[in-house]
Coordinates of C-alpha atoms in Angstrom, one line a residue:
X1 CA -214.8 -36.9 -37.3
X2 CA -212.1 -34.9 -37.8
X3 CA -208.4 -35.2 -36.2
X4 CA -207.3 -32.8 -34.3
X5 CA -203.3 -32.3 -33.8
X6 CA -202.4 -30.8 -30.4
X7 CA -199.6 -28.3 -30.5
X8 CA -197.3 -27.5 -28.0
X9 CA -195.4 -24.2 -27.1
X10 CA -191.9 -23.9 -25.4
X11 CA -190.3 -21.1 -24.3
X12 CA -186.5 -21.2 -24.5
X13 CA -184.0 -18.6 -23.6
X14 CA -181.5 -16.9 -26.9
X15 CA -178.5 -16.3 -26.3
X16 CA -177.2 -13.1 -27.8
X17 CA -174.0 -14.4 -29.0
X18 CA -173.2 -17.8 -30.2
X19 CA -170.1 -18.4 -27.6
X20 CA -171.7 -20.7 -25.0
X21 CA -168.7 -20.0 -22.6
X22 CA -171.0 -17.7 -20.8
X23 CA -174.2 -20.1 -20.6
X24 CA -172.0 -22.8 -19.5
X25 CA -170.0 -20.7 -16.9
X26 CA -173.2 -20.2 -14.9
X27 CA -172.4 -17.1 -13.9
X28 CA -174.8 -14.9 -12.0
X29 CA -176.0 -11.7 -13.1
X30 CA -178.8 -11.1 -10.6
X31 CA -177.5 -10.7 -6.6
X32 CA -181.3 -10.6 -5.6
X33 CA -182.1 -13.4 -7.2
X34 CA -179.6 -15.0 -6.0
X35 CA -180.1 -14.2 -2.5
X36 CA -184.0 -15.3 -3.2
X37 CA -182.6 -19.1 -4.4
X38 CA -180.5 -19.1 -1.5
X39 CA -183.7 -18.3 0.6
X40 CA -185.8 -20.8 -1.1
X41 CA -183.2 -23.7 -0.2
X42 CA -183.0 -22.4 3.4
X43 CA -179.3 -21.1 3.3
X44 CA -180.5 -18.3 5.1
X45 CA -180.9 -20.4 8.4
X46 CA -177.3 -20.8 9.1
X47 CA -177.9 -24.3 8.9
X48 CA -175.4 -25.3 5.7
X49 CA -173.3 -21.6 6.6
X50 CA -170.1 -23.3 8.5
X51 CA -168.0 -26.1 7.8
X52 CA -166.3 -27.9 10.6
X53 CA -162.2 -26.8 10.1
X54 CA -160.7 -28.0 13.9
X55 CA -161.3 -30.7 16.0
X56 CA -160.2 -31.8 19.5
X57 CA -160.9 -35.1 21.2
X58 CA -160.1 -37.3 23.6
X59 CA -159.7 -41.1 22.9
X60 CA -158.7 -43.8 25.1
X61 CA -157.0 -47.6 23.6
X62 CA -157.1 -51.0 25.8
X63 CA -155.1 -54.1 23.9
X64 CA -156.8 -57.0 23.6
X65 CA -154.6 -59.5 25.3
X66 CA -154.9 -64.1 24.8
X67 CA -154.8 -66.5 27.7
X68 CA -151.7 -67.8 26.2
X69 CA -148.9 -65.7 26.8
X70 CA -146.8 -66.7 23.9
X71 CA -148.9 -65.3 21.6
X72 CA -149.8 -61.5 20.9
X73 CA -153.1 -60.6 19.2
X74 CA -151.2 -57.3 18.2
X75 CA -149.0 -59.0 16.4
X76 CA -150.5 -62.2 15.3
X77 CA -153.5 -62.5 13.3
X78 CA -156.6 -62.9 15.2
X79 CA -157.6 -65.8 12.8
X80 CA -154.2 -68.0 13.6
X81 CA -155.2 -67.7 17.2
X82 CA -159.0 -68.5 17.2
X83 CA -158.9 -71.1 13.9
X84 CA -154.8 -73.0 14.7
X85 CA -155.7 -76.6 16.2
X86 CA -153.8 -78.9 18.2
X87 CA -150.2 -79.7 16.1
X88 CA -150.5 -77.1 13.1
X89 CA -147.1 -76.6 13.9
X90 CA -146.2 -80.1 12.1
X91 CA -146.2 -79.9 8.7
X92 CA -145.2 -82.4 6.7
X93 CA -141.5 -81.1 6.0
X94 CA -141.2 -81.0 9.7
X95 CA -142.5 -84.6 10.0
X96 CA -140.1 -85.9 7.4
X97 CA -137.2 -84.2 9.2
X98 CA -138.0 -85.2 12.6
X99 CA -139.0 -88.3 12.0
X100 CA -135.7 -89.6 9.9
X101 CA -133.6 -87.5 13.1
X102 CA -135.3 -90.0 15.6
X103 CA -135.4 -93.6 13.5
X104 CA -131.6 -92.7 13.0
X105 CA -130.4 -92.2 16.3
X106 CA -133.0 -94.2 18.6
X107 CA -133.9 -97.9 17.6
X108 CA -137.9 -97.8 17.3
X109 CA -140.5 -100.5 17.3
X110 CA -141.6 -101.8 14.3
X111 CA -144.7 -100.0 14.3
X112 CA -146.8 -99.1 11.4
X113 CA -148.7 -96.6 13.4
X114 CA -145.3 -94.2 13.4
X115 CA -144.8 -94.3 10.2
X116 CA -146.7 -92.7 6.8
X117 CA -149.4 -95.0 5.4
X118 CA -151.2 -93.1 2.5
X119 CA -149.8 -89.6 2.8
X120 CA -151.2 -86.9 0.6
X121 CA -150.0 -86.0 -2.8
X122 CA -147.0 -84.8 -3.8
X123 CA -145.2 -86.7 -0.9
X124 CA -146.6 -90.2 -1.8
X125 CA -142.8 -91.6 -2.1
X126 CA -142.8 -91.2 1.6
X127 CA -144.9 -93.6 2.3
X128 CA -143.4 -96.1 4.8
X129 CA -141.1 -93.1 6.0
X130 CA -141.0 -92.6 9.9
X131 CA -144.0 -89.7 11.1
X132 CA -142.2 -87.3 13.4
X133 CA -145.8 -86.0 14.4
X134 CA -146.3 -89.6 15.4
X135 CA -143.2 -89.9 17.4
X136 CA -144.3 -86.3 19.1
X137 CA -147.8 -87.5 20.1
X138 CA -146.3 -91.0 21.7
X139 CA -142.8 -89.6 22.7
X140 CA -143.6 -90.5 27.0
X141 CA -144.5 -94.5 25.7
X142 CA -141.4 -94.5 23.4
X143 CA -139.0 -92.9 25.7
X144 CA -138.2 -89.8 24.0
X145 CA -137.8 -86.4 25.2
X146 CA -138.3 -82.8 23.9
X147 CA -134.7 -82.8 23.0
X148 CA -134.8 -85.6 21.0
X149 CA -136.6 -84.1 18.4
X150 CA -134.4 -81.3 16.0
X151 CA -136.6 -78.2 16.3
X152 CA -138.6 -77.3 19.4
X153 CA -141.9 -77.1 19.4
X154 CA -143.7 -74.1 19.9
X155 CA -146.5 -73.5 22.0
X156 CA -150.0 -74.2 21.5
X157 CA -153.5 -72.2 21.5
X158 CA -156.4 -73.3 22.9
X159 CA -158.6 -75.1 20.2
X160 CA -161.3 -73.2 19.9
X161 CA -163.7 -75.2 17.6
X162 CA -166.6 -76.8 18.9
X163 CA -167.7 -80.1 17.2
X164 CA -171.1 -80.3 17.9
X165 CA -172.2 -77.0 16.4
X166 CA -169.4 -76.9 13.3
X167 CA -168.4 -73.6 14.3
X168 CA -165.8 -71.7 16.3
X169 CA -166.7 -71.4 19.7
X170 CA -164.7 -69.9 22.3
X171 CA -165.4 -70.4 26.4
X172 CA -164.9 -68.1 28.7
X173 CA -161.0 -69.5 30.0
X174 CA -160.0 -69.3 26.2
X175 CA -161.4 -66.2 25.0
X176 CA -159.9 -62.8 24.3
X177 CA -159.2 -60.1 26.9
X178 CA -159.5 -56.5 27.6
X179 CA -159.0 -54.5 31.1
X180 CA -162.4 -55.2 32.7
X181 CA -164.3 -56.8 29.8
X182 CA -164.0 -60.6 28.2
X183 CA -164.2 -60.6 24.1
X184 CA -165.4 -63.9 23.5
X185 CA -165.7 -65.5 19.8
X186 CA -169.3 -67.0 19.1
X187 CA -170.4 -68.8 16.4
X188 CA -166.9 -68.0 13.7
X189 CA -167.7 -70.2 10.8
X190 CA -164.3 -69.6 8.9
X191 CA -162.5 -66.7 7.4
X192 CA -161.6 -63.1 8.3
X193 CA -162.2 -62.1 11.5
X194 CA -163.7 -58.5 12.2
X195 CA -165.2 -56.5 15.0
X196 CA -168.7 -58.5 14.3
X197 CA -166.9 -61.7 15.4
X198 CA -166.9 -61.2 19.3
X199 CA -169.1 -60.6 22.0
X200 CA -167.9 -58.4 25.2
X201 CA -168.7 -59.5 28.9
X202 CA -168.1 -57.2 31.7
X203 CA -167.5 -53.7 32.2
X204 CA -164.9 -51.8 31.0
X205 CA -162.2 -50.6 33.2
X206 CA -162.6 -46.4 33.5
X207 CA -159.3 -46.1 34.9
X208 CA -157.6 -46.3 31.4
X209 CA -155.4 -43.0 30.4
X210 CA -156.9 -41.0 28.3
X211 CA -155.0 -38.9 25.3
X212 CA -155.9 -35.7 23.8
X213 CA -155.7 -35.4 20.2
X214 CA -156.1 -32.8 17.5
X215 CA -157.1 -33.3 13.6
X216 CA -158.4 -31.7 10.5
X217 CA -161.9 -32.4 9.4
X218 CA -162.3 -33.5 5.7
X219 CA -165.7 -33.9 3.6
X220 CA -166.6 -37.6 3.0
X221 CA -165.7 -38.4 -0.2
X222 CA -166.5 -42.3 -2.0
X223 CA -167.3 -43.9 -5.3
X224 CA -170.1 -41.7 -7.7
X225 CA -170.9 -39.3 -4.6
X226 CA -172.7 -36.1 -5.8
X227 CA -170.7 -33.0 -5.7
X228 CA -170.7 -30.8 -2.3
X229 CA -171.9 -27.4 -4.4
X230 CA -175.4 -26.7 -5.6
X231 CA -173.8 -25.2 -8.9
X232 CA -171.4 -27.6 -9.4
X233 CA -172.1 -30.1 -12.7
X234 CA -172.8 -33.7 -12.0
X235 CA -170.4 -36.5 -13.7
X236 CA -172.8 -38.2 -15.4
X237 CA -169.9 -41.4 -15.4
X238 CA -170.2 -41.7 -11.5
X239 CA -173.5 -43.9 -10.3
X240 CA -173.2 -44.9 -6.7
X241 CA -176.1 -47.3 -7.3
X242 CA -173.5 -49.2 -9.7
X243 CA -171.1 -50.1 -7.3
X244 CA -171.7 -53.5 -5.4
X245 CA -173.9 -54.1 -3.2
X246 CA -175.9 -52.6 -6.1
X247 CA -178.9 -50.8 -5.6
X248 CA -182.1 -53.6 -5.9
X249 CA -180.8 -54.3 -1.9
X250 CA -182.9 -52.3 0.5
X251 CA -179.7 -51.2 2.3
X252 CA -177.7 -49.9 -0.4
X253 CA -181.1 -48.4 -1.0
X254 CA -181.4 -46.0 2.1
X255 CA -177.6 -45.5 1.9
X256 CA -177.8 -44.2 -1.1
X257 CA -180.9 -41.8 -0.1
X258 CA -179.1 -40.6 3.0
X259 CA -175.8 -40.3 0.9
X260 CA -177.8 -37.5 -2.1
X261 CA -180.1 -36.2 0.5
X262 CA -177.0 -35.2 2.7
X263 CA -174.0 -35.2 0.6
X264 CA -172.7 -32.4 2.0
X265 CA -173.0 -32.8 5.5
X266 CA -170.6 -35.6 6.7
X267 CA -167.2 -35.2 7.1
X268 CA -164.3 -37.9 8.1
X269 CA -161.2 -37.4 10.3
X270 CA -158.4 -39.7 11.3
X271 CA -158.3 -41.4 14.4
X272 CA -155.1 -43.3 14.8
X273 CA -155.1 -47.1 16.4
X274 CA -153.2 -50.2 17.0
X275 CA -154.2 -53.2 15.7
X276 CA -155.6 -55.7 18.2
X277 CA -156.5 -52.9 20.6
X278 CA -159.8 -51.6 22.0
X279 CA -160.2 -47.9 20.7
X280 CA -162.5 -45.3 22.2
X281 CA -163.3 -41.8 21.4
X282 CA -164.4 -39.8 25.0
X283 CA -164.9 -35.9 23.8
X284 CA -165.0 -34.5 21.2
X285 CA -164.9 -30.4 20.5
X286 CA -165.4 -28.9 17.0
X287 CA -164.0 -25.4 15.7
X288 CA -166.0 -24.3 12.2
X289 CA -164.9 -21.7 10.0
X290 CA -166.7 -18.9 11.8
X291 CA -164.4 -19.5 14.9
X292 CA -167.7 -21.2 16.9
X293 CA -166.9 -24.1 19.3
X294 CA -169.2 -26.9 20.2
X295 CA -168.4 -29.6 22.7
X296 CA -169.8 -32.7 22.8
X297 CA -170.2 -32.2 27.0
X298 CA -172.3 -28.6 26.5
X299 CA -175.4 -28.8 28.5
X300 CA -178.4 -25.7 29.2
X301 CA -179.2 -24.8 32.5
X302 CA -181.5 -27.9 32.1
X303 CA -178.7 -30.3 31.7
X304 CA -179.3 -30.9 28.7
X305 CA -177.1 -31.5 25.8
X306 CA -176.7 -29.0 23.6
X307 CA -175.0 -31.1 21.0
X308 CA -175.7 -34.4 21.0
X309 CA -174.6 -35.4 17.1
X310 CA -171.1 -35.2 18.8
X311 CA -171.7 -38.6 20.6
X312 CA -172.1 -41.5 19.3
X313 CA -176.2 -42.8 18.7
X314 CA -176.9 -44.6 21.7
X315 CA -179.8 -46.4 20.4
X316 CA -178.5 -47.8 17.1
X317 CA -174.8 -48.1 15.5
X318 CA -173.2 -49.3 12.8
X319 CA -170.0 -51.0 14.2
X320 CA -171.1 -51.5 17.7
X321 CA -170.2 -54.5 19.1
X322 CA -172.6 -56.8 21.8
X323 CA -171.4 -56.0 25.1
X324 CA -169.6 -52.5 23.8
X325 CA -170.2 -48.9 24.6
X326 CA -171.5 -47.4 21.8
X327 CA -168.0 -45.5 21.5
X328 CA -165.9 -48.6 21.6
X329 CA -164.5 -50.1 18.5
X330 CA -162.5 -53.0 18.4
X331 CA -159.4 -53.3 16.0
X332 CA -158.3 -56.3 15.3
X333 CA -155.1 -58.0 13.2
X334 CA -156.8 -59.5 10.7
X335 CA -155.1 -62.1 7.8
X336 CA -155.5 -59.5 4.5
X337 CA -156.1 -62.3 2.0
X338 CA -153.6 -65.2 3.1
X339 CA -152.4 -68.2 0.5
X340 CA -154.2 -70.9 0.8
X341 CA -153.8 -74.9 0.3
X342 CA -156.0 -77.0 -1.5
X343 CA -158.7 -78.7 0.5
X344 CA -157.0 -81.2 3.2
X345 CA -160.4 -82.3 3.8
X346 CA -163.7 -81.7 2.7
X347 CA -166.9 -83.1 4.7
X348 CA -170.3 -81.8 3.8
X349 CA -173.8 -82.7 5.8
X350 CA -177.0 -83.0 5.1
X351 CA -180.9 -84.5 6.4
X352 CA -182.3 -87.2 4.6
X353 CA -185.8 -87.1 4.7
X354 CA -185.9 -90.6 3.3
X355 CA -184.0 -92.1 5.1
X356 CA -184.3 -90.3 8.3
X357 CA -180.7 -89.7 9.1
X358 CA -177.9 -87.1 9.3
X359 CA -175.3 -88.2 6.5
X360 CA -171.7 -86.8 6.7
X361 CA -170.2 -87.5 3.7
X362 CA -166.3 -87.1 3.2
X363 CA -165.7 -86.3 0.1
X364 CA -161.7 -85.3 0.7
X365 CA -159.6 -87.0 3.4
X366 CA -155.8 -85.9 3.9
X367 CA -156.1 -84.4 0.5
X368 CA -157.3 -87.4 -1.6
X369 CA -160.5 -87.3 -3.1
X370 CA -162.5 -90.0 -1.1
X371 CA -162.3 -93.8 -2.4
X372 CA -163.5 -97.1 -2.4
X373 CA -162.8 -99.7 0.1
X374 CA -162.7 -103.4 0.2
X375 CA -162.2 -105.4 3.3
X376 CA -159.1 -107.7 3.1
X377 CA -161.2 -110.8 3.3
X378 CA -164.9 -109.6 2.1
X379 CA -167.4 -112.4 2.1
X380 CA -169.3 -113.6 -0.8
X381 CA -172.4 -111.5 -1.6
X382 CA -176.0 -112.9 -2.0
X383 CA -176.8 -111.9 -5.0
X384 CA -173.5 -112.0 -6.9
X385 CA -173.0 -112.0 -10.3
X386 CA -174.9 -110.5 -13.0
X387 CA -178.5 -110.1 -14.7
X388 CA -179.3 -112.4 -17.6
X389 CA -181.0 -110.6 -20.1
X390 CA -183.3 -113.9 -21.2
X391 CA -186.5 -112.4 -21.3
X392 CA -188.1 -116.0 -22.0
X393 CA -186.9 -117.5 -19.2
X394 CA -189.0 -117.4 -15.7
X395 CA -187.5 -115.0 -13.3
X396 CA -186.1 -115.8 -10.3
X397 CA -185.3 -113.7 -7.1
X398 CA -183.2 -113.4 -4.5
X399 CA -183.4 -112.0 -1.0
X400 CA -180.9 -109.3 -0.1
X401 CA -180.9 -108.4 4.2
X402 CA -179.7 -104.9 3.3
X403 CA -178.3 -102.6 0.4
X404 CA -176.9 -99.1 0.1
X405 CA -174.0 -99.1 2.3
X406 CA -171.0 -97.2 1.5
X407 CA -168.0 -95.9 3.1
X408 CA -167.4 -92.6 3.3
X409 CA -171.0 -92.2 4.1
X410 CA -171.2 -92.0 8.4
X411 CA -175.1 -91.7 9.6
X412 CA -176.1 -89.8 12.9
X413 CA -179.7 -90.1 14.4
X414 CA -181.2 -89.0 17.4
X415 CA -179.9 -90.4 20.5
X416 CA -183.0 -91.6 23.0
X417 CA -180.9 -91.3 25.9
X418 CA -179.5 -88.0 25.1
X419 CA -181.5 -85.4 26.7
X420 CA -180.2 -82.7 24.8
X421 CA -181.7 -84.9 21.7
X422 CA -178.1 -84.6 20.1
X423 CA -177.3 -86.6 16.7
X424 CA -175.0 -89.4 17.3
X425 CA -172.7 -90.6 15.0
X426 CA -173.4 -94.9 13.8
X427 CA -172.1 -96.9 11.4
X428 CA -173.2 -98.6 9.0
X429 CA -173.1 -102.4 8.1
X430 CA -173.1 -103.7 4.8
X431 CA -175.4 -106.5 4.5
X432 CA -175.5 -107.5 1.2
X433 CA -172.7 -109.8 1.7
X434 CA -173.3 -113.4 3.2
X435 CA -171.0 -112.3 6.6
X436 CA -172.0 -108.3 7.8
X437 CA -169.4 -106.0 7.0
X438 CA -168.9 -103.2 8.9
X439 CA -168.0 -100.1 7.0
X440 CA -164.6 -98.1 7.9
X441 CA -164.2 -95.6 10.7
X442 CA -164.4 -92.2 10.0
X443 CA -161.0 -90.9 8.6
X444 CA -161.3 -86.9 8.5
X445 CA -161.1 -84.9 12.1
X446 CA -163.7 -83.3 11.1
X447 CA -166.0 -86.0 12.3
X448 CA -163.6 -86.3 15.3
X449 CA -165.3 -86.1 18.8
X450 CA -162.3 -86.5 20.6
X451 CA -162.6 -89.5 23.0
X452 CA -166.2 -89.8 22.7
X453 CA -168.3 -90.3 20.0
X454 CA -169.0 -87.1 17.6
X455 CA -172.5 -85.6 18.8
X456 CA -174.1 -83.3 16.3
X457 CA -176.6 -80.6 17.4
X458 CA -179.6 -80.9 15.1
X459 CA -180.2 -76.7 15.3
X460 CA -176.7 -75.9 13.9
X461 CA -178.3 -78.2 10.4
X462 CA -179.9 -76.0 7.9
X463 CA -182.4 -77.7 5.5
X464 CA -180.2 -77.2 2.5
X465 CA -177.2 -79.0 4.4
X466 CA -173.5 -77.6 5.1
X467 CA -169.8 -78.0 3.8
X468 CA -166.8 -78.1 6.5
X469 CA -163.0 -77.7 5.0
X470 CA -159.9 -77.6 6.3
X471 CA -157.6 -76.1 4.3
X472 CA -153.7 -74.2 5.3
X473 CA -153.9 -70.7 5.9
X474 CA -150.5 -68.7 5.3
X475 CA -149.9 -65.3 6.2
X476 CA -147.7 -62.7 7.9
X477 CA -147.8 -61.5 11.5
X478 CA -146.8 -57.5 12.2
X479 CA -143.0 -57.9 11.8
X480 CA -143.2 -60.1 8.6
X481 CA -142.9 -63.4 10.1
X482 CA -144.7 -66.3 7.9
X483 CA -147.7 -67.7 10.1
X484 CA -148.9 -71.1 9.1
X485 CA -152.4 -72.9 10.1
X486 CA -155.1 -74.9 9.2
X487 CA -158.7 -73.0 9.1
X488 CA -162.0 -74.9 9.3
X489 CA -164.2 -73.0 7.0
X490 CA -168.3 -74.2 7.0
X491 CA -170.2 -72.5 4.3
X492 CA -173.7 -73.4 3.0
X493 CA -174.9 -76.1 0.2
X494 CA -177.5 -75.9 -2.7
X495 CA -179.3 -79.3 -1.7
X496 CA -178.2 -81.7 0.8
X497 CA -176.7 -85.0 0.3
X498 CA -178.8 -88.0 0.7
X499 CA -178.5 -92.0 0.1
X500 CA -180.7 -94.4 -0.1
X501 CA -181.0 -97.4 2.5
X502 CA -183.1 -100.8 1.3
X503 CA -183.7 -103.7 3.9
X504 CA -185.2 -106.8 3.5
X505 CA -185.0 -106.4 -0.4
X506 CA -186.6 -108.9 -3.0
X507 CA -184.5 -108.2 -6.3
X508 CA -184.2 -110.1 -9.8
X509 CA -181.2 -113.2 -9.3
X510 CA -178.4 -112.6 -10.8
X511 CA -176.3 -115.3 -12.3
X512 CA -172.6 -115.8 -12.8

C-alpha cells in the first residue's frame, strides 16, 4: 500500500510594500465593509452607541452610633470596640507605674495576690513588684479610691465575646446603632471587621435628609481587563485569570466571563462617605453623550419602570447586608493592618474520639509557652522507678488506678443535667501517684466562664478542632491617636488534639 501525503493550501494576503506600518495601523479602506462588521456585531442597535457622561443622584448617610458614649465608631476602629475586654487599658507599664505609686504612699497587706508572680517575658525582673491592675480590681476591700491611682482610667466597652461558642457575639443592649435599625455583630471570629460582619434589625428611619449630588462616570478599569475597543490590540502581559483568587475557583470563573463578555459596559463613579456611617444611594439620573436622560424613577403608563439597571438588584447583591435595603451599605472604621504582639495565649480544642472528651489544651499562658507542674508535696507514685532490662528474670507487674494526666490538658464532657447538652469543663486527677493529685486550674481566660464553670457548645466544634489567641492589637483611630487592645482570634486546625486516658492499668514493675 502506498502512502499518501495530504497537502494543505493557505491563502494569505501580500502586501505590496514591505513597510508593515500600514498592516499594523489597521486602517480601513472599505466604509461598507465596515458598516457591514459593525452590523454583524449589532452596533447598529444603538445598544453599545452612547456612553454614560453625567450623573445625578440622591444619597442619604445615617452614623452608626455604640451604647457607650465615650466611644465613637467614626472615629475608633470598629474592631477596638467589638474585640477590647474588660481592663485592656492596663498594660503592663501602667501596672508597674500604678502599682509602685500605691505600695509607696498607702501601707498594703502582705498579699501575694497584688503583686506579680510569673509575669511574662521581658518583665520577668518584676516579679514580686506590686500589680496596679490588682490593686484596681480590689481597690473598694483595700480602701482605695479612683484618685489614688496616677492616671484615670478610661471607660470600658461592653465585652462582647461569648464563651460558649468561641466567637464574638453581640446582644442586643451592646450592639451597634443606626436611626431605626440595630447592627448587631454575630459570630466575629477575630480580625478585620467589614460590612459582612453585622446583621441589621429593624427598619430604617425614612425621615433622614437626603443630598443631591453630581459626578462623572468613568469605565471600570482593574488588573489584565481587555481593552474597551474592538480594534484595539490586546496586551498579551495582562491575564486576569493570573491574579488571586486565580481562575480554577468557580467564582473568579464567572467573574472573569462577565468581565470579557461585557468589558465595556460597566462604568464606576465616586460616591463620597464617612467611615462608620450607613450610606445609601435613593435616585439616580444618567446623561450619555447624546444628551438622553434616564431616571431611575421613569415608569410607562403601566407603571412600569422604564429603567430598572439604575436600582440596585433586589433579588441578589453583592455587598448587601442581612437586614439591609438592597441600597444600603455600611462603612465602617476598620484597623488597616494593625501591629501585633506575640501570642499572650494560645488555647486550641479538639474531640477525642478515644477518649470521649473535649480537650482544651493551653499551649501559651501569659506569654510562656505552657510547662510542667509539680505539686509542692507530690506523693510517691506506684510504679516508681525504672524498667530492668533482665530479660532472664520473671516479670513482675504492677497495678496503676490511672495514667495520662497532664496539666495543661482541661477535659469537657457532656453535662446530663444540662438540657442544652452543653460541654462542661472537669478536671483531671492524676492517679498514678499513691495520694490523687488533682491537676492545676485552668490559667488562660480563654477557658474563663466567669463565675460559673466554662460551658462549651458542642455545634461551635468542628471535627478537625480550633485554635483561640489572644494577642495585642495596635492601631490608630481617625485623628492619629494610638489605640491598644487585646483581640481573640479563633481560626481552624489540621487535626485535633487528643490524649490518651488508661485506668485500671496492669504494666511491667519498675524497679529503683
Amino acid at each position: 500500500m502506498g502512502t499518501s501525503y495530504p497537502s494543505y493550501v493557505r491563502f494569505e494576503p501580500r502586501s505590496q510594500t514591505p513597510d508593515f506600518a500600514d498592516g499594523i495601523g489597521a486602517r480601513v479602506h472599505d466604509p461598507l465593509w465596515f458598516l457591514a462588521r459593525q452590523w454583524q456585531m449589532g452596533e447598529h442597535q444603538g445598544e453599545n452607541a452612547s456612553t454614560p457622561v453625567w450623573l445625578d443622584y440622591d444619597v442619604s448617610s445615617r452614623p452608626v452610633q455604640y451604647p457607650v458614649p465615650a466611644f465613637d465608631p467614626r472615629v475608633v476602629p470598629a474592631e477596638a470596640l467589638v474585640e477590647s475586654e474588660t481592663d485592656d487599658w492596663w498594660t503592663m507599664g501602667r501596672r508597674l507605674r500604678a502599682g509602685a505609686a500605691i505600695a509607696s504612699a498607702r501601707n498594703l497587706p502582705d498579699d501575694a495576690s497584688l503583686r506579680f508572680a510569673d509575669p511574662p517575658a521581658p518583665y520577668e525582673h518584676f516579679t514580686g513588684f506590686v500589680d496596679g491592675l490588682a490593686l484596681w480590681r480590689r481597690r473598694a476591700d483595700l480602701g482605695l479610691t479612683d484618685a489614688d491611682f496616677p492616671a484615670t482610667v478610661p471607660a470600658e466597652t461592653i465585652p462582647a465575646w461569648d464563651a460558649s461558642n468561641l466567637v464574638y457575639q453581640q446582644t442586643p443592649e451592646s450592639a451597634f446603632t443606626a436611626p431605626g435599625l440595630t447592627l448587631q455583630v454575630s459570630g466575629h471570629r477575630g480580625g478585620r471587621m467589614d460590612w459582612y460582619s453585622v446583621d441589621a434589625v429593624g427598619a430604617a428611619d425614612p425621615a433622614v435628609d437626603h443630598e443631591a449630588r453630581s459626578a462623572v462616570p468613568t469605565r471600570l478599569e482593574y488588573p489584565g481587563a481587555p481593552l474597551a475597543g474592538w480594534w484595539e490590540i490586546e496586551d498579551p502581559a495582562q491575564d486576569i485569570g493570573a491574579y488571586a483568587p486565580d481562575s480554577s475557583h468557580s467564582a473568579t470563573a464567572i467573574m472573569t466571563e462577565l468581565y470579557f463578555s461585557h468589558s465595556d459596559e460597566w462604568f464606576v463613579f465616586p460616591v463620597m462617605g464617612t467611615a462608620g456611617s450607613l450610606l445609601a444611594i435613593h435616585d439616580a439620573a444618567v446623561q450619555d453623550s447624546f444628551g438622553r436622560n434616564y431616571a431611575s424613577m421613569d415608569a410607562d403608563g403601566a407603571g412600569n419602570l422604564l429603567w430598572p439597571g439604575l436600582l440596585p438588584p433586589q433579588d441578589w447583591t453583592v455587598f448587601q447586608t442581612d437586614g439591609l435595603a438592597a441600597e444600603d451599605l455600611l462603612l465602617w472604621h476598620v484597623a488597616e493592618i494593625p501591629l501585633e504582639s506575640g501570642a499572650v495565649e494560645r488555647v486550641q480544642f479538639g474531640l477525642d474520639d478515644e477518649s470521649n472528651l473535649l480537650w482544651a489544651v493551653e499551649r501559651v499562658v501569659e506569654g510562656h509557652q505552657s510547662r510542667g507542674w509539680q505539686a509542692e508535696s507530690p506523693a510517691a507514685r506506684f510504679n516508681a522507678g525504672s524498667p530492668n532490662g533482665n530479660k532472664t528474670q520473671r516479670r513482675v507487674y504492677a497495678y496503676l488506678p490511672g495514667d495520662g494526666a497532664a496539666p495543661h490538658w482541661i477535659p469537657y464532657d457532656i453535662d446530663d443535667l444540662d438540657q442544652a447538652g452543653a460541654l462542661i469543663q472537669r478536671r483531671l486527677v492524676d492517679y498514678s501517684r499513691q495520694v490523687p493529685e488533682p491537676m492545676p486550674l485552668p490559667q488562660s481566660r480563654v477557658l474563663s466562664g466567669g463565675p460559673e464553670i466554662h460551658r462549651i457548645n458542642p455545634s461551635s466544634m468542628p471535627g478537625n478542632g480550633i485554635e483561640v489567641e489572644r494577642r495585642w492589637q495596635l492601631a490608630r483611630d481617625m485623628n492619629g491617636l494610638p489605640v491598644l487592645w487585646l483581640q481573640r482570634q479563633r481560626r481552624s486546625l489540621l487535626a485535633p488534639p487528643a490524649r490518651r486516658l488508661r485506668f485500671d492499668v496492669v504494666e511491667p514493675a519498675n524497679y529503683e
